[in-house]
Short mmCIF file of C-alpha atoms and ligand atoms in Angstrom, two decimals:
data_model
loop_
_atom_site.label_atom_id
_atom_site.label_comp_id
_atom_site.label_asym_id
_atom_site.label_seq_id
_atom_site.Cartn_x
_atom_site.Cartn_y
_atom_site.Cartn_z
CA MET V 205 0.00 0.00 0.00
CA GLY V 206 1.07 3.60 -0.52
CA GLY V 207 3.61 5.30 -2.76
CA GLN V 208 7.37 5.04 -3.05
CA LYS V 209 9.46 4.05 -0.07
CA ILE V 210 11.32 6.45 2.19
CA GLY V 211 13.80 5.18 4.79
CA ILE V 212 14.46 7.08 7.98
CA VAL V 213 17.51 6.34 10.11
CA GLY V 214 17.07 7.38 13.74
CA SER V 215 13.60 7.67 15.26
CA GLY V 216 14.13 10.57 17.68
CA LEU V 217 12.62 14.04 17.52
CA ILE V 218 13.62 14.84 13.93
CA GLY V 219 13.25 11.31 12.53
CA ARG V 220 9.65 11.22 13.73
CA ALA V 221 8.90 14.62 12.27
CA TRP V 222 10.22 13.49 8.87
CA ALA V 223 8.17 10.30 9.13
CA MET V 224 5.01 12.37 9.58
CA LEU V 225 5.91 14.72 6.73
CA PHE V 226 6.58 11.90 4.26
CA ALA V 227 3.46 9.99 5.33
CA SER V 228 1.38 13.14 4.96
CA ALA V 229 2.28 13.15 1.26
CA GLY V 230 1.42 9.47 0.85
CA TYR V 231 4.94 7.98 0.86
CA ARG V 232 5.59 4.64 2.49
CA VAL V 233 7.92 5.26 5.42
CA GLN V 234 10.19 2.81 7.15
CA LEU V 235 11.78 3.93 10.42
CA TYR V 236 15.05 2.39 11.55
CA ASP V 237 16.72 2.67 14.95
CA ILE V 238 19.41 0.68 16.73
CA LEU V 239 17.09 -0.47 19.49
CA GLU V 240 13.84 -2.26 18.81
CA SER V 241 12.32 -0.62 21.90
CA GLN V 242 13.16 2.77 20.43
CA VAL V 243 11.31 1.93 17.20
CA THR V 244 8.26 0.71 19.13
CA THR V 245 8.22 3.85 21.27
CA ALA V 246 8.54 5.98 18.14
CA LEU V 247 5.65 4.23 16.39
CA ASP V 248 3.41 4.54 19.46
CA GLY V 249 4.34 8.21 19.76
CA LEU V 250 3.60 8.79 16.10
CA ARG V 251 0.17 7.21 16.28
CA GLU V 252 -0.74 9.44 19.19
CA GLU V 253 0.72 12.58 17.63
CA LEU V 254 -1.08 12.05 14.33
CA GLN V 255 -4.38 11.57 16.16
CA GLN V 256 -3.82 14.71 18.21
CA LEU V 257 -3.01 16.73 15.12
CA GLU V 258 -6.12 15.44 13.41
CA ALA V 259 -8.27 16.31 16.43
CA LYS V 260 -6.88 19.85 16.37
CA GLY V 261 -7.42 20.17 12.62
CA ALA V 262 -3.65 20.60 12.15
CA LEU V 263 -2.94 17.34 10.32
CA ARG V 264 -1.09 17.88 7.04
CA GLY V 265 -2.00 16.15 3.78
CA LYS V 266 -5.23 14.71 2.47
CA LEU V 267 -5.17 11.33 4.23
CA THR V 268 -6.66 10.64 7.66
CA ALA V 269 -4.37 10.17 10.65
CA ALA V 270 -5.11 6.43 10.59
CA ALA V 271 -4.26 6.17 6.88
CA GLN V 272 -1.02 8.10 7.41
CA TYR V 273 -0.07 5.90 10.33
CA GLU V 274 -0.71 2.83 8.17
CA LEU V 275 2.04 4.07 5.84
CA ILE V 276 4.67 4.01 8.59
CA SER V 277 6.47 0.86 9.69
CA GLY V 278 9.57 0.12 11.75
CA CYS V 279 12.68 -2.00 11.26
CA THR V 280 15.97 -2.73 12.99
CA GLN V 281 18.00 -3.94 9.99
CA LEU V 282 19.77 -1.36 7.82
CA LYS V 283 19.74 -3.85 4.95
CA GLU V 284 15.96 -3.97 5.05
CA LEU V 285 15.72 -0.19 5.33
CA VAL V 286 17.72 0.60 2.20
CA GLN V 287 15.90 -1.91 0.00
CA ASP V 288 13.98 -0.19 -2.83
CA ALA V 289 14.23 3.20 -1.09
CA LEU V 290 13.78 6.32 -3.16
CA HIS V 291 15.26 8.49 -0.45
CA ILE V 292 16.82 7.91 2.95
CA GLN V 293 16.77 10.64 5.58
CA GLU V 294 19.40 10.22 8.27
CA CYS V 295 18.49 11.56 11.72
CA VAL V 296 20.98 10.10 14.21
CA PRO V 297 22.52 12.18 17.02
CA GLU V 298 24.88 14.99 16.08
CA GLN V 299 28.22 13.18 16.58
CA LEU V 300 30.64 13.10 13.69
CA GLN V 301 32.15 9.70 14.51
CA LEU V 302 28.70 8.15 14.76
CA LYS V 303 27.66 9.65 11.42
CA ARG V 304 30.92 8.51 9.79
CA SER V 305 30.53 4.91 10.85
CA LEU V 306 26.85 4.87 9.90
CA TYR V 307 27.56 6.32 6.43
CA ALA V 308 30.29 3.74 5.88
CA GLN V 309 27.72 1.00 6.61
CA LEU V 310 25.09 2.61 4.41
CA ASP V 311 27.58 3.14 1.57
CA VAL V 312 27.89 -0.57 0.86
CA LEU V 313 24.14 -1.16 1.07
CA LEU V 314 22.88 1.84 -0.87
CA GLU V 315 21.15 1.16 -4.17
CA PRO V 316 21.99 3.34 -7.20
CA GLN V 317 18.60 5.09 -7.30
CA THR V 318 18.60 6.16 -3.65
CA VAL V 319 19.48 9.63 -2.42
CA LEU V 320 20.86 9.70 1.12
CA ALA V 321 20.23 12.99 2.93
CA SER V 322 21.42 13.99 6.39
CA SER V 323 19.37 16.13 8.75
CA THR V 324 22.59 17.40 10.36
CA SER V 325 22.53 20.98 11.48
CA THR V 326 26.32 21.38 11.71
CA PHE V 327 28.33 18.90 9.63
CA MET V 328 29.18 19.75 6.04
CA PRO V 329 28.48 16.68 3.90
CA SER V 330 32.13 16.34 2.81
CA LEU V 331 33.09 15.65 6.45
CA TYR V 332 31.50 12.22 6.44
CA SER V 333 31.12 11.29 2.76
CA GLU V 334 34.50 12.02 1.15
CA SER V 335 35.90 8.49 1.03
CA LEU V 336 32.64 6.74 0.15
CA GLU V 337 31.77 4.87 -3.03
CA ARG V 338 28.28 6.33 -3.35
CA ARG V 339 29.20 9.83 -2.16
CA SER V 340 27.65 11.46 -5.26
CA GLN V 341 24.21 10.35 -3.95
CA MET V 342 24.71 12.05 -0.57
CA LEU V 343 23.86 15.56 0.60
CA VAL V 344 22.47 17.47 3.57
CA ALA V 345 18.75 18.24 3.87
CA HIS V 346 18.64 20.32 7.05
CA PRO V 347 15.21 21.07 8.53
CA LEU V 348 14.34 23.59 11.22
CA ASN V 349 12.69 22.47 14.40
CA PRO V 350 9.76 21.77 14.44
CA PRO V 351 9.87 20.59 10.80
CA TYR V 352 6.16 19.78 10.76
CA PHE V 353 5.37 23.47 11.24
CA ILE V 354 8.37 25.22 9.70
CA PRO V 355 8.67 24.58 5.97
CA LEU V 356 12.31 25.54 5.34
CA VAL V 357 14.78 22.81 4.36
CA GLU V 358 18.37 23.71 3.45
CA LEU V 359 19.86 21.50 0.77
CA VAL V 360 23.64 21.42 0.92
CA PRO V 361 25.68 19.39 -1.58
CA ALA V 362 29.24 18.16 -1.08
CA PRO V 363 31.60 19.01 -3.98
CA TRP V 364 30.85 15.56 -5.48
CA THR V 365 27.08 15.46 -5.01
CA THR V 366 25.34 15.27 -8.39
CA GLU V 367 22.99 18.03 -9.47
CA GLU V 368 20.42 15.32 -10.05
CA ALA V 369 20.52 14.28 -6.39
CA VAL V 370 20.03 17.88 -5.30
CA GLU V 371 17.21 18.51 -7.77
CA ARG V 372 15.43 15.28 -6.90
CA THR V 373 15.58 16.11 -3.21
CA ARG V 374 14.31 19.61 -3.94
CA GLN V 375 11.34 18.17 -5.83
CA LEU V 376 10.69 15.68 -3.04
CA MET V 377 10.65 18.46 -0.44
CA LEU V 378 8.21 20.44 -2.57
CA ALA V 379 6.00 17.35 -2.82
CA LEU V 380 5.86 17.33 1.00
CA GLY V 381 4.82 20.97 1.05
CA GLN V 382 8.21 22.03 2.46
CA ARG V 383 10.10 25.04 1.09
CA PRO V 384 13.63 23.97 0.12
CA VAL V 385 16.51 26.37 -0.45
CA VAL V 386 19.64 25.24 -2.27
CA LEU V 387 23.21 26.19 -1.33
CA ARG V 388 25.45 25.92 -4.39
CA ARG V 389 28.37 24.78 -2.28
CA GLU V 390 28.87 23.68 1.30
CA ILE V 391 29.89 26.18 3.95
CA GLN V 392 30.14 25.87 7.75
CA GLY V 393 26.83 26.69 9.42
CA PHE V 394 25.02 26.51 6.06
CA ALA V 395 22.90 29.65 5.49
CA THR V 396 20.39 29.47 8.33
CA ASN V 397 22.80 29.19 11.22
CA ARG V 398 25.20 31.73 9.74
CA ILE V 399 22.36 34.25 9.72
CA GLN V 400 20.97 33.09 13.08
CA TYR V 401 24.40 33.33 14.71
CA ALA V 402 24.94 36.87 13.39
CA ILE V 403 21.73 37.83 15.21
CA LEU V 404 22.64 35.91 18.38
CA ASN V 405 26.08 37.54 18.47
CA GLU V 406 24.67 41.06 18.42
CA VAL V 407 21.86 40.28 20.85
CA TRP V 408 24.45 38.80 23.21
CA ARG V 409 26.68 41.88 22.95
CA LEU V 410 23.78 44.29 23.57
CA VAL V 411 22.42 42.34 26.54
CA SER V 412 25.78 41.59 28.16
CA ALA V 413 26.78 45.27 27.83
CA GLY V 414 23.63 46.10 29.83
CA ILE V 415 22.16 48.15 26.98
CA ILE V 416 18.94 46.20 26.71
CA SER V 417 17.17 43.46 28.67
CA VAL V 418 16.67 39.92 27.40
CA ALA V 419 12.92 40.50 27.12
CA ASP V 420 13.33 43.69 25.11
CA ALA V 421 16.09 42.31 22.88
CA ASP V 422 13.82 39.40 21.99
CA ARG V 423 10.95 41.79 21.36
CA VAL V 424 13.03 43.61 18.77
CA LEU V 425 12.65 40.44 16.75
CA SER V 426 9.24 39.10 17.77
CA ASP V 427 7.38 42.44 17.75
CA GLY V 428 9.53 44.22 15.18
CA LEU V 429 11.82 42.74 12.57
CA GLY V 430 10.25 39.29 12.82
CA MET V 431 6.80 40.58 11.84
CA ARG V 432 8.16 41.50 8.43
CA TYR V 433 10.59 38.60 8.25
CA ALA V 434 7.72 36.14 8.64
CA LEU V 435 6.50 37.40 5.27
CA MET V 436 9.64 38.39 3.41
CA GLY V 437 13.39 38.25 3.85
CA SER V 438 15.87 40.95 4.83
CA LEU V 439 16.61 41.95 1.23
CA GLU V 440 13.01 42.29 0.09
CA THR V 441 12.30 44.16 3.33
CA VAL V 442 14.81 46.89 2.47
CA HIS V 443 13.79 46.78 -1.20
CA LEU V 444 10.36 47.98 -0.03
CA ASN V 445 11.88 50.58 2.30
CA ALA V 446 13.21 53.08 -0.24
CA PRO V 447 11.36 54.85 -3.06
CA GLY V 448 13.75 53.47 -5.68
CA GLY V 449 14.02 49.96 -4.26
CA ILE V 450 17.04 48.13 -2.99
CA ALA V 451 19.75 49.92 -5.01
CA ASP V 452 18.37 53.24 -3.77
CA TYR V 453 18.23 51.86 -0.21
CA PHE V 454 21.87 50.80 -0.14
CA GLN V 455 23.03 54.01 -1.82
CA ARG V 456 21.24 56.00 0.88
CA PHE V 457 22.01 53.84 3.89
CA GLY V 458 25.08 51.79 2.93
CA GLY V 459 27.41 54.25 4.69
CA GLU V 460 25.33 54.17 7.87
CA ILE V 461 25.19 50.38 7.81
CA ALA V 462 28.97 50.21 7.47
CA ALA V 463 29.46 52.78 10.26
CA VAL V 464 27.23 50.88 12.70
CA SER V 465 28.73 47.56 11.68
CA ALA V 466 32.22 48.87 12.49
CA THR V 467 31.09 49.28 16.13
CA TYR V 468 30.17 45.61 16.59
CA GLY V 469 32.52 44.15 19.17
CA PRO V 470 34.45 40.90 18.90
CA THR V 471 32.64 37.59 18.47
CA PRO V 472 31.54 36.39 21.91
CA ASP V 473 32.43 32.90 23.13
CA MET V 474 29.04 32.35 24.73
CA GLY V 475 29.69 29.15 26.65
CA ALA V 476 32.85 30.60 28.21
CA GLU V 477 31.56 34.04 29.23
CA ALA V 478 30.28 32.84 32.60
CA GLU V 479 29.03 36.15 33.95
CA SER V 480 27.04 37.14 30.87
CA LEU V 481 25.75 33.62 30.49
CA ALA V 482 24.47 33.52 34.07
CA GLU V 483 22.73 36.88 33.69
CA ILE V 484 21.17 36.06 30.31
CA ALA V 485 20.01 32.67 31.59
CA ARG V 486 18.57 34.29 34.74
CA GLN V 487 16.51 36.77 32.72
CA CYS V 488 15.43 34.16 30.18
CA GLU V 489 14.35 31.72 32.89
CA GLN V 490 12.38 34.48 34.55
CA LEU V 491 10.43 34.86 31.31
CA VAL V 492 10.06 31.11 30.74
CA PRO V 493 10.97 28.92 33.74
CA LEU V 494 12.61 25.62 32.80
CA GLU V 495 9.56 23.67 33.97
CA ALA V 496 7.41 25.71 31.56
CA LEU V 497 9.53 25.01 28.45
CA GLN V 498 7.36 22.16 27.25
CA ALA V 499 4.15 24.17 27.50
CA ARG V 500 5.81 27.09 25.74
CA ARG V 501 6.97 24.79 22.90
CA ALA V 502 3.41 23.50 22.52
CA ALA V 503 2.06 27.06 22.36
CA ARG V 504 4.70 27.97 19.76
CA ASP V 505 3.79 24.99 17.60
CA GLU V 506 0.11 25.75 17.77
CA PHE V 507 0.61 29.33 16.67
CA LEU V 508 3.11 28.32 13.99
CA THR V 509 0.35 26.24 12.40
CA ARG V 510 -1.89 29.28 12.31
CA LEU V 511 0.93 31.48 11.05
CA ALA V 512 1.60 28.98 8.26
CA GLU V 513 -2.06 29.20 7.23
CA LEU V 514 -1.91 32.98 7.19
CA LYS V 515 1.32 32.91 5.21
CA ARG V 516 -0.29 30.71 2.56
CA GLN V 517 -2.71 33.58 1.88
CA PHE V 518 0.18 36.03 1.34
CA PRO V 519 1.12 36.21 -2.34
P1 LIG A 39 17.44 12.49 18.94
O1 LIG A 39 18.44 12.23 20.00
O2 LIG A 39 16.08 12.95 19.34
O3 LIG A 39 17.25 11.18 18.06
C1 LIG A 39 18.31 10.42 17.59
C2 LIG A 39 17.83 8.98 17.35
O4 LIG A 39 18.89 8.27 16.70
C3 LIG A 39 17.50 8.22 18.62
O5 LIG A 39 16.24 7.59 18.44
C4 LIG A 39 18.61 7.17 18.73
O6 LIG A 39 18.19 5.95 19.33
C5 LIG A 39 18.97 6.98 17.28
N1 LIG A 39 20.30 6.42 17.02
C6 LIG A 39 21.44 6.56 17.73
N2 LIG A 39 22.45 5.91 17.13
C7 LIG A 39 21.94 5.33 16.02
C8 LIG A 39 22.48 4.52 14.99
N3 LIG A 39 23.75 4.17 14.97
N4 LIG A 39 21.65 4.11 14.02
C9 LIG A 39 20.35 4.46 14.02
N5 LIG A 39 19.80 5.23 14.96
C10 LIG A 39 20.57 5.66 15.95
O7 LIG A 39 18.12 13.54 17.94
P2 LIG A 39 17.39 14.62 16.99
O8 LIG A 39 17.18 15.88 17.75
O9 LIG A 39 16.25 13.98 16.32
O10 LIG A 39 18.55 14.94 15.93
C11 LIG A 39 18.84 14.09 14.84
C12 LIG A 39 19.57 14.88 13.76
O11 LIG A 39 18.76 15.97 13.33
C13 LIG A 39 20.89 15.48 14.21
O12 LIG A 39 21.83 15.39 13.17
C14 LIG A 39 20.54 16.93 14.46
O13 LIG A 39 21.63 17.82 14.24
C15 LIG A 39 19.50 17.17 13.38
N6 LIG A 39 18.60 18.29 13.65
C16 LIG A 39 18.06 18.45 14.91
C17 LIG A 39 17.23 19.52 15.18
C18 LIG A 39 16.64 19.69 16.54
O14 LIG A 39 16.15 20.78 16.84
N7 LIG A 39 16.66 18.67 17.40
C19 LIG A 39 16.88 20.51 14.14
C20 LIG A 39 17.46 20.23 12.83
C21 LIG A 39 18.30 19.17 12.64
#
């Protein structure tokens, strides 16, 4: 029953989210994990999550929760997982040695038609695929958490990844209703984290210099910049902000941007700056106590669903 087969390696947070996304588009999904108990837990969790989404009217795709769940099965043999797979999405913990040994195992099993994509948020694909036979079929497809509610997927090829593998993955992501972006070559941090870290760096500097509170620094994004960024990116935003568009904007404000940028301090080493870290954590935990994180995540996800609906109406 169902469409083409998708294999998922690692049935944790991200593996489960991918399983739901692929099933929502009618693909047959097989979930692999090292422990059988882990697979069983994942399948039970998925059944419950799909039902909850359906009850809330937030289920993606045209099939019922029960029909989507029917498309998902588990296995504990890599050999079984790779068989006849169109695409394999790797979602094991973020440890380079673990990924390297897993990719070496997958390399000998992989069929010629299968694309193998990693969900990694930090490792460039060349770091684990360089010496492998089937390296031209491997790339990174990096989602953002929670993938079920945030459509972006960054596709990052290694120097030897074929254009066909990238394009096929792009089409597959579109078929899921995700919004893929393609990097033409690999770079540390990909695009999303490079941009996210630039923001975090400046927020850190402003807060640790005592210029602004954690709550207000976050509001600059959530009540200000982020309102526009939810609809359009930073370049289109400034394109709309000058009578003659973006060229006019940068001619007018380029000097000011450079002048302000020259006052940015050095890159903070956040884990090592104990005093700033303690103060930022104190303020953040005052806003959202650690015991309230789960409830806050649930509220975020619920509103992301509604935001996604609203965004679909924006041309
Ligand atoms: P997780 O810890 O929730 O799940 C990892 C799963 O992999 C566990 O079920 C574990 O049993 C399994 N596993 C461990 N060793 C294995 C092996 N050798 N073979 C098969 N399965 C194995 O981790 P999570 O958060 O789902 O992350 C997975 C990947 O997704 C990582 O590369 C991470 O960087 C990436 N990612 C995570 C995001 C997040 O917010 N958590 C966001 C975007 C990407």
